[in-house]
GROMACS .gro file of C-alpha atoms in nm:
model
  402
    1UNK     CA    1  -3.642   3.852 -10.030
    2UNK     CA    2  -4.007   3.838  -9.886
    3UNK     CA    3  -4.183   4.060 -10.119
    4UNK     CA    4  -4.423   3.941 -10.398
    5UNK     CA    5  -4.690   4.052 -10.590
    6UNK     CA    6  -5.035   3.917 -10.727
    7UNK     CA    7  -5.127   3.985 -11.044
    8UNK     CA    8  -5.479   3.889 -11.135
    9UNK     CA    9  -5.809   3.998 -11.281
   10UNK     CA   10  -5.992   4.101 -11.011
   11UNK     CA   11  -6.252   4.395 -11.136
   12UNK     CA   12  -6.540   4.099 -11.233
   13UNK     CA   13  -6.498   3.988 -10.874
   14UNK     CA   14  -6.899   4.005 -10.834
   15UNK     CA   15  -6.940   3.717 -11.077
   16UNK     CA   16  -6.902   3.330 -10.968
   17UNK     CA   17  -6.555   3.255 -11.142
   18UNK     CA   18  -6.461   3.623 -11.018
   19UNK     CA   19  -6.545   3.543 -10.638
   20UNK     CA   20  -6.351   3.214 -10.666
   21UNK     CA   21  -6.050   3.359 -10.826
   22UNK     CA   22  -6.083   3.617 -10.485
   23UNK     CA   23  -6.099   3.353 -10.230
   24UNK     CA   24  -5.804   3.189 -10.347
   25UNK     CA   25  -5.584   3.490 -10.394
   26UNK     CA   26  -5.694   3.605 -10.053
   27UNK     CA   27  -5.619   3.218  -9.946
   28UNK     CA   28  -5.283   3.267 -10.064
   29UNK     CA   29  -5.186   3.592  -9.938
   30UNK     CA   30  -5.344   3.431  -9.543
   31UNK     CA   31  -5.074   3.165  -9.564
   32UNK     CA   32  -4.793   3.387  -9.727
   33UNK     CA   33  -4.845   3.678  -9.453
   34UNK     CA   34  -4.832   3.423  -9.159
   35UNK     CA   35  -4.494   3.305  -9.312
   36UNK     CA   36  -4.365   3.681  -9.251
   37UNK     CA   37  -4.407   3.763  -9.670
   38UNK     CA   38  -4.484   4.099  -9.788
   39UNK     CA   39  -4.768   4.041 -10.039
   40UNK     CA   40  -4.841   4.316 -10.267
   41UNK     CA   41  -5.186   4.333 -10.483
   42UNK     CA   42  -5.308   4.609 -10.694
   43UNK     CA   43  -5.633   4.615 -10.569
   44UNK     CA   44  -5.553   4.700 -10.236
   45UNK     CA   45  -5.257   4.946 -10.353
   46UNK     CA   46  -5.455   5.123 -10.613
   47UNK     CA   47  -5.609   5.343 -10.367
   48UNK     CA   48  -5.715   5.730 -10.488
   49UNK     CA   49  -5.434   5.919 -10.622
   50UNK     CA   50  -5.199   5.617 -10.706
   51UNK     CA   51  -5.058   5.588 -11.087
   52UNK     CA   52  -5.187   5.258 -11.295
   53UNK     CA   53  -4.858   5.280 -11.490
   54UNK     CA   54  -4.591   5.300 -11.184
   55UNK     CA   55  -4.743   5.040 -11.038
   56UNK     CA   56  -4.738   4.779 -11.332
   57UNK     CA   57  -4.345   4.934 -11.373
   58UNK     CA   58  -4.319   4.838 -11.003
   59UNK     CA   59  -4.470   4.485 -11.043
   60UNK     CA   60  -4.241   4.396 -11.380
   61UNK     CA   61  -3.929   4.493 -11.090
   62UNK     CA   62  -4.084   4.283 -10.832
   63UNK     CA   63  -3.879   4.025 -10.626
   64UNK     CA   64  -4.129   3.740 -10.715
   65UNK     CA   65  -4.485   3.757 -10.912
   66UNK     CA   66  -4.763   3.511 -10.857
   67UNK     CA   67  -4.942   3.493 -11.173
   68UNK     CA   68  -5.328   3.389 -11.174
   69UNK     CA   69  -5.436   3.316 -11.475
   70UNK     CA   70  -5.785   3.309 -11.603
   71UNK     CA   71  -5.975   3.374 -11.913
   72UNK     CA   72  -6.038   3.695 -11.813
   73UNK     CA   73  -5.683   3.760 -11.741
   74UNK     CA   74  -5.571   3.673 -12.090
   75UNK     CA   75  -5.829   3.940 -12.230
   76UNK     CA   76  -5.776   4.210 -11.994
   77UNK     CA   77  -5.578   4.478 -12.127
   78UNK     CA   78  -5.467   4.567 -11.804
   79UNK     CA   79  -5.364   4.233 -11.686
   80UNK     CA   80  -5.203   4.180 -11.998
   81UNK     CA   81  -5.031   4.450 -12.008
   82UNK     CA   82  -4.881   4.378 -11.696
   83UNK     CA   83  -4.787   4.025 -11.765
   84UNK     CA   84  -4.565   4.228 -12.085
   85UNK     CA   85  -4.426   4.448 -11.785
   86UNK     CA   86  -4.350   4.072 -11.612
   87UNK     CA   87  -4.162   3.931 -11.975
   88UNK     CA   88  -3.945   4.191 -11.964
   89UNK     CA   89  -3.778   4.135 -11.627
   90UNK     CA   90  -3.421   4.020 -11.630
   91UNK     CA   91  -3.451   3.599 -11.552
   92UNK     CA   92  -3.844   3.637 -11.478
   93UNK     CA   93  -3.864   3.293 -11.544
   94UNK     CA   94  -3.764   3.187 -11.188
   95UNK     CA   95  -3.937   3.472 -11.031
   96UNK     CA   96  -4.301   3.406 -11.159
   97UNK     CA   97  -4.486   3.132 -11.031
   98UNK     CA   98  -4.799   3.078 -11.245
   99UNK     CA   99  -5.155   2.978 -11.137
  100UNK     CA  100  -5.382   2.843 -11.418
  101UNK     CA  101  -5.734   2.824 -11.357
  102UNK     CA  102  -5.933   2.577 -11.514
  103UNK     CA  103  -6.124   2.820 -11.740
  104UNK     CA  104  -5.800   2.964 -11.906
  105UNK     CA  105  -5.780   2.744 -12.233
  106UNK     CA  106  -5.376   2.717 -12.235
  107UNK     CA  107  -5.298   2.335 -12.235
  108UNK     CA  108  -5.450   2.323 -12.621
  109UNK     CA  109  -5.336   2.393 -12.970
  110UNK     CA  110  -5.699   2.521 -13.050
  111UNK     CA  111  -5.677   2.734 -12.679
  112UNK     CA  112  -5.361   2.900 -12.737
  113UNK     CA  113  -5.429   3.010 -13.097
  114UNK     CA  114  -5.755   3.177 -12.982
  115UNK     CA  115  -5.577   3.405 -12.736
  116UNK     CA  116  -5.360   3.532 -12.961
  117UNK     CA  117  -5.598   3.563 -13.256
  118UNK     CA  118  -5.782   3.763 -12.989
  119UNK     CA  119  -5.522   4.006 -12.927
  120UNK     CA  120  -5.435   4.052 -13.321
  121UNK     CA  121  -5.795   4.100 -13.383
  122UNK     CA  122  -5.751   4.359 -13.074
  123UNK     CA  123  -5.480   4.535 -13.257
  124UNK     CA  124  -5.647   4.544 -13.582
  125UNK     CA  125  -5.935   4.663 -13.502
  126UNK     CA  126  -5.758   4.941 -13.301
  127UNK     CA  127  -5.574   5.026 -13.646
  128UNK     CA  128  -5.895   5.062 -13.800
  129UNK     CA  129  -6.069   5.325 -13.528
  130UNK     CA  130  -5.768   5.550 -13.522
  131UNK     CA  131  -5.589   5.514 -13.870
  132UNK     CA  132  -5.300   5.739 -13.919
  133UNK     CA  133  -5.371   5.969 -13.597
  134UNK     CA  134  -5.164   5.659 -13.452
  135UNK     CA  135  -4.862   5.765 -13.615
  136UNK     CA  136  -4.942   6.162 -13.623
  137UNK     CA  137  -4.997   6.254 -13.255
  138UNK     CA  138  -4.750   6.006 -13.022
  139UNK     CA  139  -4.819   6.177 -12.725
  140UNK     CA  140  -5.211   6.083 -12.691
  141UNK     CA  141  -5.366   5.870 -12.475
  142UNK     CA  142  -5.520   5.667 -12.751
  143UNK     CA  143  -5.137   5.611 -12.885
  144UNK     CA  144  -5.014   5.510 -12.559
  145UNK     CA  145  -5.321   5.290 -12.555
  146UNK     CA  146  -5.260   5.133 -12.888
  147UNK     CA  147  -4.869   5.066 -12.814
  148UNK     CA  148  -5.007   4.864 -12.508
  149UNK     CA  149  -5.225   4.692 -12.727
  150UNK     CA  150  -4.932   4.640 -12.993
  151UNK     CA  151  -4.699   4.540 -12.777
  152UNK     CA  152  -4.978   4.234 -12.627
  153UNK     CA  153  -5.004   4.110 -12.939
  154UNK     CA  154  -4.622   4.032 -12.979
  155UNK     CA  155  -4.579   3.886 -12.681
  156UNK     CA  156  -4.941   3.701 -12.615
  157UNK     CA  157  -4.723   3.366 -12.750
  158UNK     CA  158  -4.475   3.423 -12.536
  159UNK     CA  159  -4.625   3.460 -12.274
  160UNK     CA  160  -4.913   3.158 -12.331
  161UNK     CA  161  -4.570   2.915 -12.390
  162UNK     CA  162  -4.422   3.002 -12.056
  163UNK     CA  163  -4.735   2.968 -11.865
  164UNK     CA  164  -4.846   2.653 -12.073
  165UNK     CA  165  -4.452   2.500 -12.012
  166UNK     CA  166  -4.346   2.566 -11.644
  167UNK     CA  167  -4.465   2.293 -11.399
  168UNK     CA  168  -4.694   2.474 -11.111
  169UNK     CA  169  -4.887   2.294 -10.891
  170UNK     CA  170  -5.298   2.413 -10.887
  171UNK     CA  171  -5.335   2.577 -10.553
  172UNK     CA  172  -5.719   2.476 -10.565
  173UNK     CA  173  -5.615   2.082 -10.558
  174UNK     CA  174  -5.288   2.116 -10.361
  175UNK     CA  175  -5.286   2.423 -10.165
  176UNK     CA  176  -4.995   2.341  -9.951
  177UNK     CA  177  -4.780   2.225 -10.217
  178UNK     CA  178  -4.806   2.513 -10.414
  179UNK     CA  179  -4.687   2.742 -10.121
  180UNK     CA  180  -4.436   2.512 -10.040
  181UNK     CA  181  -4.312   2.522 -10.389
  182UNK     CA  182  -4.296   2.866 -10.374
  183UNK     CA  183  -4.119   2.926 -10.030
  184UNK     CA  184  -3.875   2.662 -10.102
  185UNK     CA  185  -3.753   2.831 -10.413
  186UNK     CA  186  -3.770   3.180 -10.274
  187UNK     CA  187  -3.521   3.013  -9.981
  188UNK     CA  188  -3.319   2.913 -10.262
  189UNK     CA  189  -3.241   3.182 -10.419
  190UNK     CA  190  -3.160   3.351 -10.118
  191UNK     CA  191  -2.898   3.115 -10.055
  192UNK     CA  192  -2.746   3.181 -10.425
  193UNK     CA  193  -2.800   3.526 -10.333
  194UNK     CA  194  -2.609   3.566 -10.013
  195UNK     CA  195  -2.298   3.325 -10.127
  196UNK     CA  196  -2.176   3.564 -10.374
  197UNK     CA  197  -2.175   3.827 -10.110
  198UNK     CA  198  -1.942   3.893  -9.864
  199UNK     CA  199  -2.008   4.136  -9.498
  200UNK     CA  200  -1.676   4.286  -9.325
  201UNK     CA  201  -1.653   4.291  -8.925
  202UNK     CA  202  -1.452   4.502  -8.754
  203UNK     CA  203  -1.494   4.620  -8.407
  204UNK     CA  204  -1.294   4.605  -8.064
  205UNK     CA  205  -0.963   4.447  -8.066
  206UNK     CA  206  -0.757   4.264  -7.793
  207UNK     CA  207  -0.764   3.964  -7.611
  208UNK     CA  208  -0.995   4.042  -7.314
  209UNK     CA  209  -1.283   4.252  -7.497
  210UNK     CA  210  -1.665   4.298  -7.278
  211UNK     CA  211  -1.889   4.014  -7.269
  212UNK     CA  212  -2.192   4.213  -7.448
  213UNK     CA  213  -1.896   4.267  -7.750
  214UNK     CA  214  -1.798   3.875  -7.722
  215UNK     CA  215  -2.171   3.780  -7.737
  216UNK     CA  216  -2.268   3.964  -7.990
  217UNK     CA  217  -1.898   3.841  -8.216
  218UNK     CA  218  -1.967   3.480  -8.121
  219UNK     CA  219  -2.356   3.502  -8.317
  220UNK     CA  220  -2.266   3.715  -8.565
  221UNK     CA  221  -1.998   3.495  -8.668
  222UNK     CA  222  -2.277   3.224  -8.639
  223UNK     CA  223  -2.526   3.358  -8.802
  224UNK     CA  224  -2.286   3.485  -9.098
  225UNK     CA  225  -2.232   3.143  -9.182
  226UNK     CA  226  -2.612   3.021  -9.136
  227UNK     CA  227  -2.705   3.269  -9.405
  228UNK     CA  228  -2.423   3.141  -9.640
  229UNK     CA  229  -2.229   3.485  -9.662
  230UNK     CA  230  -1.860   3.502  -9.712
  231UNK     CA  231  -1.698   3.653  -9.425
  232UNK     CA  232  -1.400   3.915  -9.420
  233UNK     CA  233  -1.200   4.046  -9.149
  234UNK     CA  234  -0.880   4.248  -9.079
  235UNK     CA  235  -0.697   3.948  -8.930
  236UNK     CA  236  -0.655   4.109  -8.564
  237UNK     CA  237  -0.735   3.994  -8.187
  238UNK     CA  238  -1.068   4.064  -8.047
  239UNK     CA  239  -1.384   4.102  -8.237
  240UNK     CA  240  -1.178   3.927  -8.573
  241UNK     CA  241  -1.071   3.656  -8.435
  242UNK     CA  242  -1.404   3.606  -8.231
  243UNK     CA  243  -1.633   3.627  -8.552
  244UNK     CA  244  -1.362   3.404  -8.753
  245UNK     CA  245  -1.378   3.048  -8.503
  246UNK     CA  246  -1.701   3.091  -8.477
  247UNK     CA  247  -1.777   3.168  -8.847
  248UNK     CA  248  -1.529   2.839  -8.883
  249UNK     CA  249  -1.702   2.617  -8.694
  250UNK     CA  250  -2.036   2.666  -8.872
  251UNK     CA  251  -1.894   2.642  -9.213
  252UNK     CA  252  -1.670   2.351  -9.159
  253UNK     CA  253  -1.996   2.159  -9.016
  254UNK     CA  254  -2.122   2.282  -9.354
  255UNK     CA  255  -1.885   2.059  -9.536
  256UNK     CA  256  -1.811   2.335  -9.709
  257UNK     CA  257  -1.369   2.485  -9.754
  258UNK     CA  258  -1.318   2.753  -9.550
  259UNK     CA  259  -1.091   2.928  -9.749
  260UNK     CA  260  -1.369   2.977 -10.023
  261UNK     CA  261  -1.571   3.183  -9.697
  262UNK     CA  262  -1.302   3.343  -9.501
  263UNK     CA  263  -1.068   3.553  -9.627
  264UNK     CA  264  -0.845   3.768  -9.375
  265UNK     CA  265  -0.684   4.116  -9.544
  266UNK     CA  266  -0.395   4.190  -9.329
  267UNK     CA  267  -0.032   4.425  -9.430
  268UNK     CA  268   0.237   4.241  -9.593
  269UNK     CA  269   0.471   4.056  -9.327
  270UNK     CA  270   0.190   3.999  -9.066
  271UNK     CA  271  -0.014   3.682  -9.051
  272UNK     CA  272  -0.450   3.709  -8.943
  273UNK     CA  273  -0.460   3.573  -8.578
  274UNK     CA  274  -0.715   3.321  -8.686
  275UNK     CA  275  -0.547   3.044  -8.813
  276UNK     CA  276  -0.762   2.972  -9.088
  277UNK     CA  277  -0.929   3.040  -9.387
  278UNK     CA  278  -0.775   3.228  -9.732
  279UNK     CA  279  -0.516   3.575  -9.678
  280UNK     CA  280  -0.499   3.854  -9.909
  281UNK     CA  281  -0.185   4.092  -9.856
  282UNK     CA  282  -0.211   4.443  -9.857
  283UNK     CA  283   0.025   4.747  -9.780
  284UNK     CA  284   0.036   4.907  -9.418
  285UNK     CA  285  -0.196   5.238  -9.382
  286UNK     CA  286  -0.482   5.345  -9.590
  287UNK     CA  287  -0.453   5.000  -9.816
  288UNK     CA  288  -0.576   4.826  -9.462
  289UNK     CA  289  -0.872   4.986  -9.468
  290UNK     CA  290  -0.946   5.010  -9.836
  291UNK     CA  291  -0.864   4.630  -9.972
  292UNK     CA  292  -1.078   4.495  -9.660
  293UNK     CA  293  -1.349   4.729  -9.823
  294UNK     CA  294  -1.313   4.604 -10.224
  295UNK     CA  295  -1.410   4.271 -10.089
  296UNK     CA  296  -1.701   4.389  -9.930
  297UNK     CA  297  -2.096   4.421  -9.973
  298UNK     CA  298  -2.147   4.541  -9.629
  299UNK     CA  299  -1.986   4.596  -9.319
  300UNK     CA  300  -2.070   4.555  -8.962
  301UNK     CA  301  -1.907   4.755  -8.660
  302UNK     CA  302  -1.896   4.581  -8.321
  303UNK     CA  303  -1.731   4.820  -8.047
  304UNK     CA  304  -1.451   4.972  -8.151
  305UNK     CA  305  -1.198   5.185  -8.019
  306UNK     CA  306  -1.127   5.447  -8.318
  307UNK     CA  307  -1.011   5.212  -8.608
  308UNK     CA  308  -1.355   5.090  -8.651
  309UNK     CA  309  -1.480   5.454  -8.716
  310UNK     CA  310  -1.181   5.501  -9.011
  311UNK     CA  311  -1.358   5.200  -9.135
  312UNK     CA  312  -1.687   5.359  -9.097
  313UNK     CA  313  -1.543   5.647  -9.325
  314UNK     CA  314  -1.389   5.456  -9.571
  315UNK     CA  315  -1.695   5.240  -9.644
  316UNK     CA  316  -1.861   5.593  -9.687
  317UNK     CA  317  -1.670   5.697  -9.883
  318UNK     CA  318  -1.677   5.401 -10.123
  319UNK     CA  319  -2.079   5.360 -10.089
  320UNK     CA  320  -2.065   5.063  -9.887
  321UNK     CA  321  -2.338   5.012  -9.649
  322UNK     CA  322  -2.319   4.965  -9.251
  323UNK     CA  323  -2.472   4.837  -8.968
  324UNK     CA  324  -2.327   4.950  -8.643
  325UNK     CA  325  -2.438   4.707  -8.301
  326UNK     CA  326  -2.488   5.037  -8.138
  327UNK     CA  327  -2.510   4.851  -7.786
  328UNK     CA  328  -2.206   4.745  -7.798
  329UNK     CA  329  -2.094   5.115  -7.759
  330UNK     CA  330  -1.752   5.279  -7.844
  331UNK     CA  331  -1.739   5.375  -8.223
  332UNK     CA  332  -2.026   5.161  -8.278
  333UNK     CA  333  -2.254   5.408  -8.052
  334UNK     CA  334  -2.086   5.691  -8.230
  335UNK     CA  335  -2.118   5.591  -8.570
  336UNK     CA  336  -2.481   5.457  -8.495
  337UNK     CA  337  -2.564   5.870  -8.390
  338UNK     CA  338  -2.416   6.005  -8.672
  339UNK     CA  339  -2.589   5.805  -8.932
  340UNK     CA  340  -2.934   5.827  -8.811
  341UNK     CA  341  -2.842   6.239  -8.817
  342UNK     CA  342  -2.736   6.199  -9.206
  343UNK     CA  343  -2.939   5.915  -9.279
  344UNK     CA  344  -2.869   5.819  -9.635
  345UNK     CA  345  -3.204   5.613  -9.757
  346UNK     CA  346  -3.079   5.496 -10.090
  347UNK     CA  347  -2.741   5.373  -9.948
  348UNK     CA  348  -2.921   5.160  -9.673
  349UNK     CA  349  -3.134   4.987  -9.904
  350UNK     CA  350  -3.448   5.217  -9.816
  351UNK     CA  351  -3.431   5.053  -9.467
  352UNK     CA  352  -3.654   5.288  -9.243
  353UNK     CA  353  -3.456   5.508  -9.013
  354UNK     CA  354  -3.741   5.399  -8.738
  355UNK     CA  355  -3.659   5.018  -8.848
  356UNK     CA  356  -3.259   5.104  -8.812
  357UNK     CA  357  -3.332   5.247  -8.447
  358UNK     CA  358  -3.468   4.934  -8.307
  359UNK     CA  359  -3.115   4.793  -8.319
  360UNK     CA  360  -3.073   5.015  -7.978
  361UNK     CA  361  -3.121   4.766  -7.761
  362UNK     CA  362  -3.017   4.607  -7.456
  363UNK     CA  363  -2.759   4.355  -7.405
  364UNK     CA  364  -2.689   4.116  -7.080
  365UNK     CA  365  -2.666   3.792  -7.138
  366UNK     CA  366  -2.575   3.578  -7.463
  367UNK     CA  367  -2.956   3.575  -7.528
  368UNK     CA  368  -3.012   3.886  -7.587
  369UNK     CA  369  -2.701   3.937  -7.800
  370UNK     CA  370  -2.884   3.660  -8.049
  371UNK     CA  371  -3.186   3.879  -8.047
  372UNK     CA  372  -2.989   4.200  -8.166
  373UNK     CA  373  -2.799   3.974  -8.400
  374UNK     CA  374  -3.092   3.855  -8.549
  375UNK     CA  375  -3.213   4.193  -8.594
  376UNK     CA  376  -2.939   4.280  -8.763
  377UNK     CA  377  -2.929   4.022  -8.990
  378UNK     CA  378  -3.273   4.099  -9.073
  379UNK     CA  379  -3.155   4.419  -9.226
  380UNK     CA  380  -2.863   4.259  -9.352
  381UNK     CA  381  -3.025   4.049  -9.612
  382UNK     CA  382  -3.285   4.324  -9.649
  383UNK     CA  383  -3.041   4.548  -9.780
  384UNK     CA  384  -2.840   4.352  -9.990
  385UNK     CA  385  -3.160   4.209 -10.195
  386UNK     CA  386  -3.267   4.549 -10.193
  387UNK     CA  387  -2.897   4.631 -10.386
  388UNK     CA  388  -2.946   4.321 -10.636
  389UNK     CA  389  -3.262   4.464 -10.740
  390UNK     CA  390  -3.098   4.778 -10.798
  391UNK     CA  391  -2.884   4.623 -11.013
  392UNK     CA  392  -3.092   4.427 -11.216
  393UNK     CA  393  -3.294   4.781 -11.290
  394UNK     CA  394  -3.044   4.896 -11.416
  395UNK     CA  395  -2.940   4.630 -11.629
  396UNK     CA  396  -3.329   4.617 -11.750
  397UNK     CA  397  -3.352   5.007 -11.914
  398UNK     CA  398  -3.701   4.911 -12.039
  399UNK     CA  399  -3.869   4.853 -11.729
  400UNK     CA  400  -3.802   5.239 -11.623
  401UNK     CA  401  -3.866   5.386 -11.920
  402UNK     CA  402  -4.202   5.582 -11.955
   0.00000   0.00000   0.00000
């Protein structure tokens, strides 16, 4: 969840208003980019051969928008046009943070009207210059120009409202409040994020599993719990009961019940190993396999002796991503191979096949195990953010629509 965009006028960036409105975008994208944040503006991503209109489609999808609003940004077609793009975003209202610069009129009665007398005059005039052509040839550019222009002047009051209503602190008085504002609600919608999700472990079983598979179950188990997923495991010896105490122990600090975190799937007259947390019965064979996997977002393999690659197949099968800790070898190694040779982009949340490699690392101590956990759990949340988006496109038919 570290990707936002700027949207601001920035084409009059030679005048005096226009170099101040550049400073404090680039300001903002300086202390964004040292917090690890993706920033995304169009003038840098514009470059020769890139298309205007999948771009503003891309910014209306983005994870979060900073909005800078000027006077010039309220008459810009463009800009406008991609605040419309913004609107129609499923909940945009907690994923645009608005900037209002002191020379956009929006705090007034007399300011607001003017704006959107502006853009009706816009229309009008429009109407005048092309007449009926508008409604004879739909597929010119001056009819896809004029729809823009239509559609602005709907939602101008919308938009001016929103701005004008949602409490944002002035990053030109109180530039570190306004980024902590921003982080801190970023971070919390993460956290809403990740607790309706829930990541399957399976890996090595028995009692007396290798210290680089222990290592890397103890963190994981940690870390699970740190970033507020619900954890599910097959109820067995080894790497489920290793992930489950520790996963425990974090939550129960957490003041949080663990049997709304943990839930064990295990066959019908068996009970998990873990003492702990909530069990769902299932029937012996295939059902093991396959209930673990309707709980799941994603699944992580740790080891694994041939079990864990039927559970690499099943979650294939059902489209379930996975990450396999390819250090810890057995059908973790194996799986790990035979992904990257079928690597399926749109399954993995677009995750880079070069980004998935660097999980091939090293492990010898408890250290390093943290370090590939971490890792992990960097692609983790990547990809399940990455799967929430793809959702909410598809719930939103407008904002892929040409």
């Amino acid at each position: 969840m570290n990707q936002i965009y700027i949207s601001y006028a920035w084409k009059d960036n030679k005048s005096e208003l226009g170099c101040q409105r550049e400073e404090l975008v680039d300001k903002i994208c300086t202390a964004l980019i040292s917090k690890r944040y993706n920033l995304i503006r169009d003038r840098n991503y514009l470059t020769l051969g890139k298309s205007i209109h999948d771009f503003m489609q891309e910014i209306g999808r983005g994870n979060y928008i900073i909005v800078v609003v000027s006077d010039k940004y309220l008459r810009s077609e463009y800009c406008m046009f991609e605040a419309v793009k913004i609107m129609k975003c499923k909940d945009y209202e907690q994923k645009v943070f608005p900037v209002v610069l002191q020379d956009a009129n929006v705090y007034t009665k007399e300011g607001q009207s003017d704006y959107i007398n502006y853009w009706k005059q816009q229309k009008e005039k429009l109407k005048e210059l092309i007449g009926s052509e508008l409604s004879l040839n739909e597929d010119s550019a001056m009819h896809n120009v004029a729809e823009k222009i239509i559609e602005i002047s709907q939602k101008i009051d919308e938009f001016m409202f929103f701005i004008s209503d949602k409490l944002s602190i002035d990053p030109s008085i109180n530039f570190n409040a306004f980024i902590n504002q921003l982080t801190d609600a970023i971070k919390d919608d993460a956290v809403k994020l990740r607790s309706k999700k829930s990541i399957l472990v399976a890996g090595t079983g028995g009692f007396n599993i290798p210290d680089e598979i222990n290592w890397c179950a103890q963190k994981l188990g940690e870390k699970i719990a740190e970033y507020n997923y619900n954890l599910i495991t097959g109820g067995w010896d080894g790497v489920d009961y290793v992930v489950a105490e520790k996963f425990a122990e974090k939550i129960t600090q957490q003041n949080i019940r663990l049997t709304d975190k943990l839930t064990h799937v295990v066959p019908r007259g068996k009970q998990p190993v873990f003492k702990g947390g909530k069990v769902e019965y299932t029937e012996l064979g295939i059902n093991e396999w396959l209930d673990c996997l309707r709980y799941s977002d994603l699944v992580i393999l740790v080891g694994g002796v041939g079990g864990t690659y039927e559970t690499y197949l099943y979650a294939k099968q059902e489209k379930i991503p996975v990450i396999p800790i390819v250090c810890t070898n057995g059908d973790a190694k194996k799986v790990f191979d035979e992904m990257l040779a079928n690597w399926d982009s749109k399954l993995m949340g677009n995750i880079l096949p070069e980004k998935f490699k660097s999980l091939n690392q090293y492990i010898n101590d408890p250290s390093t195990a943290e370090d590939v956990v971490n890792d992990v759990m960097d692609i983790v949340n990547e990809i399940i953010f990455a799967k929430m988006m793809l959702n909410a496109q598809e719930s939103s038919p407008d904002l892929v629509s040409s």
